[in-house]
Every structure is written in structure tokens, then in C-alpha cells.
Amino acid sequence: MQAPAPDNHTADIARRHFLQAGMLAGAAPALLAAAPALAADTAAGATDAQVAPGKAAESRDNREKPAAQDTKGGQTVTLAAYGAGVRYAQIPPEVLQRAKDCMTDAVATIIYGAELPWSKMIIAYARQNGSGGKSQILGSGTRPVHPQMAALAQGAMAHAFELDNLTKPDSGAHPGAALFSSGLAMAQDRGQGGQALLAAFVAGAEVMLRIGYATKHTNEERGFHAPGTTGPFGGAVTVGHLLGFDQARMVNALGIAGSCAGGLLAFAHAGNGAMVKRLNVGRGAEGGVVAADLAAQGFTGPSTVLEGEGGFLRAFCPDYDLAELTRGLGATYETMNIMIKRYACHITAHTPVEAMLDLRKAHGFKAEDIDGITVAGSPRMTTVNNIPKPADALLAQFSIPFCVALSMYRNPVDPRSFDDKVAQDAAILALAQRVNMQLAPGQKNNDLASTVTVKLKDGRSFSSHVTAFTGTPERPLDRAGLREKFMLLTRSHPEAAMAKLFDRIQGLEKEKNLDWLRV
């Protein structure tokens, strides 16, 4: 179904009269028709989605930033054209492998997440409101639901225990939770196979991660939870690709996704209510399905939803970089920036925990030997994640001081170390009070590096500066390491069945349908 042709006078309506007349939906076709001309200088080559084989994303930390913002517009249309044009055969093997690794990791985190009480509440909600479809909720039995409910549940379950994958540099997006959850739901509903899901995942990742980078992570400075704001866009492109969208429908899907973006960081400041952190990510995946499903029916959305007046970046971010929306589009793959989390805690705690473990191994000290610990890092690390006395296990995972202290008493790799009593562990709490968070001069919020200094009671002092951990793009998790994490998270299920599931996901491109992907 094509969008209706605009009235002859629509394109000439003044913006003020346009808004007063309430004709945004009716004028969308005219905006969409004009948008390609605006985007012509940035869209070259994007519709064919031909990316230089084997070329990963250039380090964003080393790129020169433009002196002024691009005010020509058209970025939403450019990204839509790219997302609609990605083809499986054009994606380099290493990018497909990174996508499969991300999906494998997502399956494990979803299955583990199914065991948790807050996930069970969302699963119950999804079954109550979405029964009768063809999409599975992994780890919860084999009774299917409709795609949007499967995406909601699995997006929240993937993020249920701080185990799901992210990106480095940090885009604020959660690719597995947002893209796999929404993509699998629609692929199962439509009877599609592994290659279709892989191509759709990469299309969604390339768009969503660029949107995340464009925010400069300032959406969280304003109080929004980043993955809840970027997830609907990535999910919309992933699902739209599975539905065979052309550029026009993909533009509408992105426009609608903007109205699904949200999620707040109030839980981090209130010291309670951290279950909503999981819901924010689930709603992002759900929003992607809703946006694409509506676009498929002819529903329209603004064609400048990302860059325009009243659009996503202007509304959600006090500072942003429009150039990041299309930087390297058609030349590099941001999918290669996906990283697999090593520890069962918030990503900002990963380098401090890694540093702490390295220092303990090198110098052999024990928790009772420590006089104090200093962690130097980004502004976000020293504020949002500086929670010395977390109220519960969810906030404990979000707290850098607590995670650093825990690493001296428990195994931070095993999510079961963060049990429901962990926030009341007197020894961990006592050490967490002696962790001093300091701002590293000039460090930005998307920089996950940290310097940890441990001062012992005997006067000795040791320091470690960590910029990467096993699972980051520069130190990717190999197949054995990924299998180890997968089997650890799924150990409540039969080992042989989980080993077979791991192997089958790693060969996803051979699968003609995805009905077998159920637990």
C-alpha cells in the first residue's frame, strides 16, 4: 500500500498554519517526496548498501569532528535508504560473525533472564496480552505470542541482569536486546530464516549505533536511559528489513519509532525501582516492532525525525553531532564495535573490576589488607554509577564501588554472585564505602577506561589503567570464551541441548526457518 498523493497545495502550507491545521500526517508524503533532494549529497551509494569488504568501523575517538553542524538535513531519509538496501550477500564474513556472536550472547542472556522474578512478571504480561501469535519467548516454554509482546519480553529479559552486549566506543545502545529480540520475533512470525535475520540485524545495527553516537551520550545527561531511546529506531529498521520495506516505508518506520523512544534514569537517583531499567530496554525492542508494523499498514511518521526541529536529537540531547548519523555510512561497519560483556555488572564497572582482578593476581593482597581504593573515570562513572550503598541487587550491579568491592569476595563473571542478598553483604558494603570515585581530567562519558589505585594498610600502593577487557572489539571473545559464557548462563537447562543450541546459532546462515529457536 503506497502512501496517498499529497494535495497540490500541501507543499506550500506555511509551517505555522501547517501545525495549526493539524495536518502533520497528511503532509508527510510531501515531506518524504522532497527529502531525497535534501539528502542527495549524503546518500550517495547508501541505497545499494555497498560497504568496503572487511572494513570495520574507524575508531571514533581518533576522528576529527566537524567545526560546525550539518544543517542541510536529510539524514533520516539517508539512513532509511541504507537500512532498506542492505543485502546479506554484500556483508563481509567477519561482520556476519560478529552479528552471530551478538545473537548467541543474546540468547544466553535471555534464557538466564527468564529465571528472574522481574522477567517472570513481564513474561506473564506478554502472555496475557499477546497470546495467539507465532513468536517464542526464550526460556519460558513454547507457548507463542504475537511479535511485539515477544520483543518486549525478550528485550527486557536480555537486559535482566546486566549481561547483554553493548558497543565500544559506547553508543548507549544494546544491540542484542534491541535488534535480536525484535528481529527474532518478526522472523518467527513470518517464517523467515537465518540469512534474513542476519541481514536485518546488520541493517538495524548500522542505523541504531550511528544514532547512538550522534547523541554524544547526552540523552542520559538529560535523564533518559539511552537504550530505551535508541532501541526503537534499531528495532524498526531490523523489522522493516524483514518485512521488505523500501525507502519510503523505512522512513515512516523511523518516524514512528521516534514516538516510541523513552525511558528514564530516575531509578539511578531514587535508589529504588530498578526493575524499570529492564523495562526500558524491552520497550525499545517492542517499539521497533510497533513502528514497523504500523508503517507496513501505511501509517506515517515525520521524515526528519532524527535531525529536524522537534526531532529526536533536539528533544532528547542537550548536545549532539548530526554528522555522526551518516559518518562512514556505506564505507565502514559499526557492527564491528559490538562487544560482549565479561562481568555480570554495568558496563561502566567492567574496566574497574578488570583492573582490580589484575592487581589482586599480580600482588596477592586480600580484601582485609586494603585501606582504600580510588577509581578514576568518566563523569558518568563518578556520578550516575557512584552508589556506595545500593538498596538491592539490581542497583548493586549498577554501582561501581560495590562491583569493585564484590570482586574481592565473589566471582564477578558469574551472575549468581549477585544474589538477592548481595546488597546486604556486610563485608562487601564495608569495602565499597572505602572506594573513592574521582573524575579523570578530560575523559568523556563514552570512554569506558579507568585507573584503579589500591592502597594497602601496610603503606604499599598499586595502580592499573585498563582501557579494554576480554570481549571488547580490540580483545574479542573467541568461540571458546563465548561458549563458556553461553553454557554458564544456560546451565539450568540440559547441557547437551544447550551445547547443540549454541552450535546451531553459530551456523545460523544455514537455517531456512527459526521455529527451532525455542527453550
Short mmCIF file of C-alpha atoms in Angstrom, two decimals:
data_model
loop_
_atom_site.label_atom_id
_atom_site.label_comp_id
_atom_site.label_asym_id
_atom_site.label_seq_id
_atom_site.Cartn_x
_atom_site.Cartn_y
_atom_site.Cartn_z
CA MET A 1 0.00 0.00 0.00
CA GLN A 2 1.54 3.28 -1.12
CA ALA A 3 1.13 6.49 0.85
CA PRO A 4 -1.60 8.71 -0.70
CA ALA A 5 -0.55 11.50 -3.02
CA PRO A 6 -0.49 14.94 -1.35
CA ASP A 7 -2.93 17.69 -2.22
CA ASN A 8 -1.49 20.21 -4.69
CA HIS A 9 -1.33 22.96 -2.13
CA THR A 10 0.14 20.85 0.70
CA ALA A 11 3.79 21.58 -0.05
CA ASP A 12 3.12 25.33 0.11
CA ILE A 13 1.46 25.39 3.52
CA ALA A 14 3.37 27.60 5.94
CA ARG A 15 4.76 25.69 8.92
CA ARG A 16 2.71 27.69 11.43
CA HIS A 17 -0.54 27.15 9.56
CA PHE A 18 0.50 23.56 8.93
CA LEU A 19 0.72 22.84 12.65
CA GLN A 20 -2.42 24.79 13.49
CA ALA A 21 -4.35 22.86 10.88
CA GLY A 22 -3.24 19.56 12.44
CA MET A 23 -2.16 18.18 9.09
CA LEU A 24 1.17 16.61 10.00
CA ALA A 25 0.08 13.15 8.87
CA GLY A 26 -1.39 14.40 5.63
CA ALA A 27 1.69 16.46 4.77
CA ALA A 28 4.13 13.64 5.43
CA PRO A 29 4.04 12.38 1.82
CA ALA A 30 5.08 15.80 0.54
CA LEU A 31 7.94 15.97 3.02
CA LEU A 32 9.00 12.47 2.05
CA ALA A 33 8.91 13.31 -1.64
CA ALA A 34 11.14 16.35 -1.09
CA ALA A 35 13.54 14.71 1.33
CA PRO A 36 15.69 12.78 -1.19
CA ALA A 37 16.74 16.05 -2.79
CA LEU A 38 17.86 17.32 0.58
CA ALA A 39 19.75 14.13 1.21
CA ALA A 40 21.38 13.75 -2.19
CA ASP A 41 24.82 14.87 -1.09
CA THR A 42 24.92 12.40 1.79
CA ALA A 43 23.04 9.47 0.35
CA ALA A 44 25.41 8.62 -2.50
CA GLY A 45 25.87 4.88 -2.56
CA ALA A 46 23.76 4.28 0.53
CA THR A 47 20.79 2.74 -1.24
CA ASP A 48 22.97 -0.02 -2.63
CA ALA A 49 24.40 -0.61 0.82
CA GLN A 50 27.79 -1.50 -0.65
CA VAL A 51 30.35 -1.34 2.12
CA ALA A 52 34.05 -1.96 1.56
CA PRO A 53 34.51 -5.68 2.35
CA GLY A 54 36.30 -6.37 5.58
CA LYS A 55 36.46 -2.75 6.67
CA ALA A 56 35.42 -2.30 10.27
CA ALA A 57 34.39 0.96 11.86
CA GLU A 58 37.15 3.52 12.18
CA SER A 59 37.90 4.46 15.77
CA ARG A 60 35.58 7.33 16.64
CA ASP A 61 37.94 8.52 19.31
CA ASN A 62 40.51 9.36 16.61
CA ARG A 63 38.22 11.07 14.14
CA GLU A 64 38.31 14.78 13.56
CA LYS A 65 34.97 16.35 14.42
CA PRO A 66 33.44 18.92 12.09
CA ALA A 67 33.72 22.53 13.15
CA ALA A 68 30.01 23.13 12.61
CA GLN A 69 26.85 21.06 12.47
CA ASP A 70 25.48 19.88 9.13
CA THR A 71 22.31 21.89 8.62
CA LYS A 72 21.31 20.50 5.20
CA GLY A 73 19.17 17.76 6.68
CA GLY A 74 18.04 14.54 5.08
CA GLN A 75 19.83 12.19 7.48
CA THR A 76 16.68 10.26 8.37
CA VAL A 77 15.99 9.55 4.70
CA THR A 78 19.62 8.62 4.09
CA LEU A 79 19.62 6.11 6.94
CA ALA A 80 16.28 4.70 5.80
CA ALA A 81 17.62 4.19 2.29
CA TYR A 82 20.66 2.41 3.66
CA GLY A 83 18.66 0.24 6.05
CA ALA A 84 16.28 -0.85 3.30
CA GLY A 85 19.13 -1.60 0.90
CA VAL A 86 21.39 -3.90 2.96
CA ARG A 87 21.77 -7.34 1.37
CA TYR A 88 23.13 -10.47 3.01
CA ALA A 89 25.49 -11.28 0.13
CA GLN A 90 27.23 -7.90 0.48
CA ILE A 91 28.03 -8.22 4.20
CA PRO A 92 31.65 -9.26 4.92
CA PRO A 93 32.14 -12.58 6.74
CA GLU A 94 33.66 -11.00 9.85
CA VAL A 95 30.66 -8.69 10.21
CA LEU A 96 28.27 -11.63 9.91
CA GLN A 97 30.30 -13.47 12.55
CA ARG A 98 30.14 -10.52 14.94
CA ALA A 99 26.38 -10.42 14.40
CA LYS A 100 26.10 -14.16 15.12
CA ASP A 101 28.22 -13.80 18.24
CA CYS A 102 25.95 -10.98 19.41
CA MET A 103 22.85 -13.10 18.78
CA THR A 104 24.39 -16.12 20.52
CA ASP A 105 25.16 -13.96 23.52
CA ALA A 106 21.64 -12.51 23.43
CA VAL A 107 20.07 -15.98 23.51
CA ALA A 108 22.09 -16.88 26.60
CA THR A 109 21.23 -13.65 28.43
CA ILE A 110 17.53 -14.05 27.59
CA ILE A 111 17.45 -17.65 28.83
CA TYR A 112 19.19 -16.66 32.06
CA GLY A 113 16.93 -13.64 32.43
CA ALA A 114 13.84 -15.85 32.27
CA GLU A 115 14.66 -17.18 35.73
CA LEU A 116 14.40 -13.79 37.45
CA PRO A 117 11.27 -12.51 39.19
CA TRP A 118 11.01 -9.23 37.28
CA SER A 119 11.29 -11.13 34.00
CA LYS A 120 8.55 -13.52 35.05
CA MET A 121 6.24 -10.54 35.62
CA ILE A 122 6.90 -9.26 32.09
CA ILE A 123 6.51 -12.75 30.59
CA ALA A 124 3.13 -13.07 32.32
CA TYR A 125 2.12 -9.67 30.96
CA ALA A 126 3.22 -10.64 27.45
CA ARG A 127 1.27 -13.89 27.52
CA GLN A 128 -1.81 -12.20 28.91
CA ASN A 129 -1.80 -9.53 26.21
CA GLY A 130 -0.17 -11.21 23.24
CA SER A 131 -1.28 -14.84 23.06
CA GLY A 132 -2.08 -16.40 19.72
CA GLY A 133 0.96 -15.45 17.67
CA LYS A 134 3.91 -17.45 16.33
CA SER A 135 6.83 -15.85 18.21
CA GLN A 136 8.64 -17.53 21.08
CA ILE A 137 9.76 -16.13 24.43
CA LEU A 138 13.01 -17.99 25.02
CA GLY A 139 13.47 -19.77 28.34
CA SER A 140 9.80 -19.67 29.24
CA GLY A 141 8.31 -22.67 27.47
CA THR A 142 7.00 -23.00 23.95
CA ARG A 143 3.65 -21.18 24.04
CA PRO A 144 3.95 -18.47 21.33
CA VAL A 145 2.81 -14.86 21.43
CA HIS A 146 2.49 -12.00 18.95
CA PRO A 147 5.76 -10.34 17.83
CA GLN A 148 5.52 -7.11 19.79
CA MET A 149 4.99 -8.97 23.06
CA ALA A 150 7.85 -11.38 22.33
CA ALA A 151 10.10 -8.39 21.63
CA LEU A 152 9.05 -6.65 24.84
CA ALA A 153 9.68 -9.71 26.98
CA GLN A 154 12.94 -10.79 25.38
CA GLY A 155 14.34 -7.26 25.25
CA ALA A 156 13.74 -6.92 28.99
CA MET A 157 15.00 -10.45 29.68
CA ALA A 158 18.23 -9.87 27.74
CA HIS A 159 18.92 -6.90 29.99
CA ALA A 160 17.51 -8.54 33.09
CA PHE A 161 20.84 -8.98 34.86
CA GLU A 162 23.43 -6.64 33.28
CA LEU A 163 24.70 -9.40 30.99
CA ASP A 164 23.80 -8.26 27.49
CA ASN A 165 26.12 -6.85 24.84
CA LEU A 166 26.86 -3.21 24.06
CA THR A 167 29.36 -1.30 21.92
CA LYS A 168 32.79 0.24 22.26
CA PRO A 169 33.02 3.17 21.83
CA ASP A 170 29.85 3.38 23.86
CA SER A 171 26.81 4.26 21.76
CA GLY A 172 24.36 3.81 24.64
CA ALA A 173 22.67 1.09 22.57
CA HIS A 174 22.17 -2.60 23.41
CA PRO A 175 22.28 -4.42 20.05
CA GLY A 176 21.31 -7.92 21.18
CA ALA A 177 18.41 -6.76 23.32
CA ALA A 178 17.05 -4.27 20.78
CA LEU A 179 17.76 -5.94 17.44
CA PHE A 180 17.76 -9.67 18.08
CA SER A 181 14.67 -9.54 20.31
CA SER A 182 12.63 -7.63 17.76
CA GLY A 183 14.14 -9.40 14.74
CA LEU A 184 13.65 -12.95 16.01
CA ALA A 185 10.06 -12.15 16.97
CA MET A 186 9.18 -11.00 13.45
CA ALA A 187 11.28 -13.63 11.66
CA GLN A 188 9.48 -16.41 13.54
CA ASP A 189 6.12 -14.78 12.87
CA ARG A 190 6.87 -14.64 9.13
CA GLY A 191 8.64 -18.00 8.83
CA GLN A 192 11.93 -16.44 7.74
CA GLY A 193 15.40 -17.96 8.00
CA GLY A 194 18.86 -17.22 9.32
CA GLN A 195 20.19 -15.17 6.42
CA ALA A 196 17.18 -12.86 6.50
CA LEU A 197 17.62 -12.30 10.24
CA LEU A 198 21.37 -11.68 9.91
CA ALA A 199 20.94 -9.09 7.15
CA ALA A 200 18.16 -7.35 9.08
CA PHE A 201 20.25 -7.33 12.25
CA VAL A 202 23.20 -5.69 10.49
CA ALA A 203 20.92 -3.12 8.86
CA GLY A 204 19.44 -2.25 12.25
CA ALA A 205 22.84 -2.11 13.92
CA GLU A 206 24.34 0.23 11.34
CA VAL A 207 21.48 2.69 11.81
CA MET A 208 20.99 2.39 15.57
CA LEU A 209 24.65 2.67 16.52
CA ARG A 210 25.11 5.79 14.42
CA ILE A 211 22.09 7.35 16.10
CA GLY A 212 23.64 6.44 19.45
CA TYR A 213 26.94 8.07 18.54
CA ALA A 214 25.12 11.18 17.33
CA THR A 215 23.62 11.66 20.81
CA LYS A 216 27.13 12.05 22.28
CA HIS A 217 25.55 10.23 25.23
CA THR A 218 23.94 13.49 26.37
CA ASN A 219 20.47 11.93 26.35
CA GLU A 220 21.49 10.39 29.68
CA GLU A 221 22.70 13.76 30.94
CA ARG A 222 19.13 14.93 30.44
CA GLY A 223 17.81 11.96 32.42
CA PHE A 224 16.88 9.49 29.68
CA HIS A 225 18.03 5.86 29.69
CA ALA A 226 19.93 5.65 26.41
CA PRO A 227 18.94 2.15 25.16
CA GLY A 228 15.27 2.98 25.60
CA THR A 229 15.71 5.96 23.30
CA THR A 230 17.76 4.34 20.53
CA GLY A 231 16.24 0.84 20.62
CA PRO A 232 13.01 1.68 18.76
CA PHE A 233 14.96 3.05 15.79
CA GLY A 234 17.19 -0.02 15.51
CA GLY A 235 14.28 -2.37 16.01
CA ALA A 236 12.21 -0.54 13.40
CA VAL A 237 14.94 -0.92 10.78
CA THR A 238 15.53 -4.58 11.67
CA VAL A 239 11.84 -5.46 11.46
CA GLY A 240 11.28 -3.22 8.45
CA HIS A 241 14.08 -5.02 6.62
CA LEU A 242 12.45 -8.38 7.39
CA LEU A 243 9.18 -7.00 6.04
CA GLY A 244 10.88 -5.94 2.79
CA PHE A 245 10.44 -2.19 3.24
CA ASP A 246 11.51 0.23 0.53
CA GLN A 247 12.98 3.60 1.44
CA ALA A 248 9.62 5.34 1.84
CA ARG A 249 8.22 2.80 4.30
CA MET A 250 11.51 2.71 6.20
CA VAL A 251 11.37 6.49 6.59
CA ASN A 252 7.91 6.14 8.09
CA ALA A 253 9.08 3.34 10.39
CA LEU A 254 11.87 5.56 11.72
CA GLY A 255 9.46 8.47 12.07
CA ILE A 256 7.06 6.36 14.12
CA ALA A 257 9.92 4.92 16.18
CA GLY A 258 10.71 8.43 17.39
CA SER A 259 7.35 8.46 19.14
CA CYS A 260 8.23 5.17 20.85
CA ALA A 261 11.55 6.40 22.26
CA GLY A 262 11.77 6.90 26.02
CA GLY A 263 12.83 5.52 29.36
CA LEU A 264 14.14 7.41 32.38
CA LEU A 265 17.13 7.14 34.71
CA ALA A 266 15.09 8.07 37.77
CA PHE A 267 15.85 4.67 39.33
CA ALA A 268 19.56 5.52 39.49
CA HIS A 269 18.86 8.60 41.59
CA ALA A 270 15.94 7.37 43.66
CA GLY A 271 17.84 4.35 44.92
CA ASN A 272 14.87 2.09 44.20
CA GLY A 273 12.65 0.86 41.38
CA ALA A 274 15.48 -0.54 39.24
CA MET A 275 13.16 -3.09 37.61
CA VAL A 276 12.22 -0.32 35.17
CA LYS A 277 15.80 -0.34 33.87
CA ARG A 278 14.98 -3.70 32.29
CA LEU A 279 11.60 -2.48 31.08
CA ASN A 280 13.20 0.49 29.31
CA VAL A 281 15.22 -1.87 27.11
CA GLY A 282 12.25 -4.15 26.48
CA ARG A 283 10.09 -1.23 25.46
CA GLY A 284 12.79 -0.22 22.98
CA ALA A 285 12.58 -3.60 21.24
CA GLU A 286 8.78 -3.56 21.39
CA GLY A 287 8.70 -0.03 19.97
CA GLY A 288 10.66 -1.19 16.94
CA VAL A 289 8.09 -3.86 16.15
CA VAL A 290 5.19 -1.47 16.68
CA ALA A 291 6.77 1.21 14.48
CA ALA A 292 7.49 -1.17 11.59
CA ASP A 293 4.13 -2.91 11.87
CA LEU A 294 2.30 0.41 11.67
CA ALA A 295 4.46 1.58 8.76
CA ALA A 296 3.61 -1.64 6.92
CA GLN A 297 -0.06 -0.67 7.20
CA GLY A 298 0.53 2.79 5.74
CA PHE A 299 0.89 4.73 8.99
CA THR A 300 3.21 7.71 8.52
CA GLY A 301 5.89 9.39 10.62
CA PRO A 302 7.97 12.55 10.20
CA SER A 303 10.74 12.27 7.61
CA THR A 304 13.08 14.44 9.70
CA VAL A 305 12.52 12.62 12.98
CA LEU A 306 16.23 12.44 13.81
CA GLU A 307 17.64 15.77 12.67
CA GLY A 308 14.65 18.10 12.38
CA GLU A 309 13.09 20.71 14.59
CA GLY A 310 11.31 18.87 17.41
CA GLY A 311 13.10 15.69 16.36
CA PHE A 312 14.89 13.09 18.44
CA LEU A 313 18.31 14.70 18.79
CA ARG A 314 17.00 18.18 19.53
CA ALA A 315 14.41 16.93 22.00
CA PHE A 316 16.45 14.31 23.87
CA CYS A 317 20.01 15.64 23.74
CA PRO A 318 21.45 18.95 25.00
CA ASP A 319 24.44 18.32 22.74
CA TYR A 320 24.63 16.17 19.63
CA ASP A 321 26.53 15.71 16.36
CA LEU A 322 24.42 15.37 13.22
CA ALA A 323 27.46 14.30 11.20
CA GLU A 324 27.65 11.07 13.18
CA LEU A 325 24.31 9.95 11.72
CA THR A 326 25.89 9.25 8.35
CA ARG A 327 29.62 9.19 9.11
CA GLY A 328 31.16 6.25 7.25
CA LEU A 329 27.77 5.04 6.00
CA GLY A 330 28.46 2.79 3.04
CA ALA A 331 32.17 2.61 3.89
CA THR A 332 32.51 1.12 7.39
CA TYR A 333 30.58 -1.30 9.58
CA GLU A 334 29.76 -0.09 13.09
CA THR A 335 28.55 -3.63 13.82
CA MET A 336 32.20 -4.46 14.46
CA ASN A 337 32.04 -2.20 17.54
CA ILE A 338 29.74 -4.64 19.34
CA MET A 339 31.30 -6.04 22.48
CA ILE A 340 30.36 -8.97 24.70
CA LYS A 341 30.19 -8.27 28.41
CA ARG A 342 32.51 -10.28 30.62
CA TYR A 343 31.13 -9.47 34.06
CA ALA A 344 27.61 -9.53 35.48
CA CYS A 345 27.60 -5.81 36.21
CA HIS A 346 27.04 -2.49 34.47
CA ILE A 347 29.43 -1.79 31.61
CA THR A 348 31.00 1.18 33.41
CA ALA A 349 32.20 -1.22 36.11
CA HIS A 350 33.98 -3.56 33.69
CA THR A 351 37.35 -1.85 33.45
CA PRO A 352 37.48 -1.10 37.22
CA VAL A 353 36.66 -4.74 38.02
CA GLU A 354 39.20 -5.99 35.45
CA ALA A 355 41.84 -3.68 36.97
CA MET A 356 41.02 -4.90 40.46
CA LEU A 357 41.32 -8.55 39.46
CA ASP A 358 44.61 -7.86 37.66
CA LEU A 359 46.07 -6.10 40.71
CA ARG A 360 44.99 -8.85 43.08
CA LYS A 361 46.51 -11.51 40.83
CA ALA A 362 49.77 -9.59 40.43
CA HIS A 363 50.30 -8.64 44.07
CA GLY A 364 48.39 -11.27 46.04
CA PHE A 365 46.62 -8.96 48.51
CA LYS A 366 43.30 -9.82 50.18
CA ALA A 367 40.25 -7.72 50.98
CA GLU A 368 41.28 -7.33 54.62
CA ASP A 369 44.63 -5.86 53.51
CA ILE A 370 43.01 -2.90 51.73
CA ASP A 371 42.96 0.56 53.31
CA GLY A 372 41.27 2.31 50.39
CA ILE A 373 40.58 2.18 46.66
CA THR A 374 40.44 5.04 44.15
CA VAL A 375 38.73 4.70 40.77
CA ALA A 376 39.30 7.48 38.22
CA GLY A 377 36.99 7.58 35.21
CA SER A 378 34.35 9.47 33.24
CA PRO A 379 31.79 11.95 34.60
CA ARG A 380 29.07 9.30 34.31
CA MET A 381 31.16 6.80 36.28
CA THR A 382 31.69 9.29 39.10
CA THR A 383 28.05 10.36 39.34
CA VAL A 384 25.36 8.04 37.98
CA ASN A 385 27.28 4.85 38.81
CA ASN A 386 28.68 6.06 42.14
CA ILE A 387 26.32 4.24 44.51
CA PRO A 388 28.27 3.11 47.62
CA LYS A 389 25.17 1.72 49.39
CA PRO A 390 22.87 0.14 46.78
CA ALA A 391 19.41 -0.79 48.01
CA ASP A 392 19.15 -4.09 46.14
CA ALA A 393 20.92 -6.46 43.77
CA LEU A 394 19.86 -4.51 40.69
CA LEU A 395 21.41 -1.29 41.95
CA ALA A 396 24.41 -3.25 43.22
CA GLN A 397 25.17 -4.23 39.61
CA PHE A 398 24.83 -0.58 38.61
CA SER A 399 27.27 0.60 41.30
CA ILE A 400 30.98 0.80 40.51
CA PRO A 401 32.11 0.97 44.18
CA PHE A 402 30.03 -2.09 45.02
CA CYS A 403 31.16 -4.13 41.99
CA VAL A 404 34.81 -3.31 42.69
CA ALA A 405 34.37 -4.41 46.31
CA LEU A 406 32.48 -7.56 45.30
CA SER A 407 35.35 -8.62 43.03
CA MET A 408 37.45 -9.15 46.16
CA TYR A 409 34.91 -11.56 47.69
CA ARG A 410 32.96 -13.22 44.85
CA ASN A 411 33.37 -14.15 41.19
CA PRO A 412 32.06 -11.17 39.15
CA VAL A 413 31.86 -13.33 36.00
CA ASP A 414 29.10 -15.49 37.50
CA PRO A 415 25.75 -13.66 37.66
CA ARG A 416 24.80 -15.81 40.64
CA SER A 417 27.31 -13.79 42.67
CA PHE A 418 24.71 -11.01 42.61
CA ASP A 419 22.07 -12.95 44.52
CA ASP A 420 19.10 -11.36 46.25
CA LYS A 421 21.10 -10.95 49.47
CA VAL A 422 24.20 -9.40 47.96
CA ALA A 423 23.28 -5.81 48.80
CA GLN A 424 23.17 -6.81 52.47
CA ASP A 425 26.62 -8.42 52.47
CA ALA A 426 28.35 -6.55 55.30
CA ALA A 427 31.90 -7.24 54.13
CA ILE A 428 31.26 -6.06 50.55
CA LEU A 429 29.40 -2.98 51.79
CA ALA A 430 32.21 -2.07 54.17
CA LEU A 431 34.80 -2.21 51.40
CA ALA A 432 32.52 -0.32 49.00
CA GLN A 433 32.50 2.59 51.48
CA ARG A 434 36.27 2.82 51.03
CA VAL A 435 36.06 3.19 47.24
CA ASN A 436 36.63 6.80 46.22
CA MET A 437 35.39 7.81 42.75
CA GLN A 438 37.37 10.54 41.00
CA LEU A 439 36.95 12.31 37.67
CA ALA A 440 39.74 11.66 35.18
CA PRO A 441 40.54 15.04 33.57
CA GLY A 442 39.24 15.29 30.01
CA GLN A 443 37.64 11.84 29.94
CA LYS A 444 34.32 11.70 28.11
CA ASN A 445 31.26 9.66 29.04
CA ASN A 446 31.66 7.27 26.11
CA ASP A 447 35.16 6.35 27.29
CA LEU A 448 35.00 3.24 29.49
CA ALA A 449 38.65 3.36 30.60
CA SER A 450 39.52 3.64 34.27
CA THR A 451 42.51 3.84 36.57
CA VAL A 452 42.28 1.89 39.82
CA THR A 453 44.65 2.56 42.69
CA VAL A 454 44.68 0.25 45.71
CA LYS A 455 46.31 1.48 48.93
CA LEU A 456 47.13 -1.27 51.42
CA LYS A 457 47.24 -0.96 55.18
CA ASP A 458 51.00 -1.64 55.16
CA GLY A 459 51.56 1.54 53.12
CA ARG A 460 52.07 -0.05 49.71
CA SER A 461 50.10 1.24 46.74
CA PHE A 462 49.39 -0.32 43.33
CA SER A 463 47.72 1.12 40.24
CA SER A 464 46.34 -0.26 37.00
CA HIS A 465 44.96 1.60 33.98
CA VAL A 466 42.57 -0.53 31.90
CA THR A 467 41.10 0.52 28.57
CA ALA A 468 39.81 -2.84 27.32
CA PHE A 469 38.69 -6.21 28.64
CA THR A 470 38.09 -9.59 27.05
CA GLY A 471 35.00 -9.08 24.89
CA THR A 472 35.83 -5.61 23.58
CA PRO A 473 36.45 -5.12 19.84
CA GLU A 474 40.22 -4.93 20.35
CA ARG A 475 40.15 -8.07 22.52
CA PRO A 476 37.15 -10.02 21.16
CA LEU A 477 35.83 -13.08 22.90
CA ASP A 478 36.83 -16.15 20.91
CA ARG A 479 34.45 -19.03 20.24
CA ALA A 480 35.64 -20.96 23.30
CA GLY A 481 35.11 -17.94 25.53
CA LEU A 482 31.67 -17.29 24.07
CA ARG A 483 30.72 -20.94 24.55
CA GLU A 484 31.90 -20.77 28.17
CA LYS A 485 29.64 -17.78 28.88
CA PHE A 486 26.72 -19.37 26.99
CA MET A 487 26.96 -22.61 28.95
CA LEU A 488 27.36 -20.76 32.27
CA LEU A 489 24.20 -18.73 31.71
CA THR A 490 22.13 -21.67 30.47
CA ARG A 491 23.27 -24.28 32.99
CA SER A 492 19.78 -24.67 34.46
CA HIS A 493 18.85 -26.44 31.21
CA PRO A 494 20.19 -29.79 29.90
CA GLU A 495 23.85 -29.36 28.97
CA ALA A 496 23.69 -31.39 25.75
CA ALA A 497 20.68 -29.46 24.49
CA MET A 498 22.35 -26.11 25.23
CA ALA A 499 25.59 -27.16 23.52
CA LYS A 500 23.59 -28.12 20.43
CA LEU A 501 21.72 -24.81 20.56
CA PHE A 502 25.00 -22.89 20.71
CA ASP A 503 26.35 -24.66 17.63
CA ARG A 504 23.15 -24.17 15.70
CA ILE A 505 23.06 -20.41 16.35
CA GLN A 506 26.70 -20.18 15.28
CA GLY A 507 25.60 -21.72 11.96
CA LEU A 508 22.53 -19.51 11.68
CA GLU A 509 23.03 -18.72 8.00
CA LYS A 510 22.25 -22.36 7.13
CA GLU A 511 18.80 -22.29 8.74
CA LYS A 512 15.76 -21.97 6.47
CA ASN A 513 13.42 -21.10 9.34
CA LEU A 514 13.77 -20.29 13.03
CA ASP A 515 10.96 -22.33 14.55
CA TRP A 516 13.55 -24.48 16.35
CA LEU A 517 14.83 -21.48 18.33
CA ARG A 518 12.80 -22.10 21.47
CA VAL A 519 13.64 -23.13 25.05
#
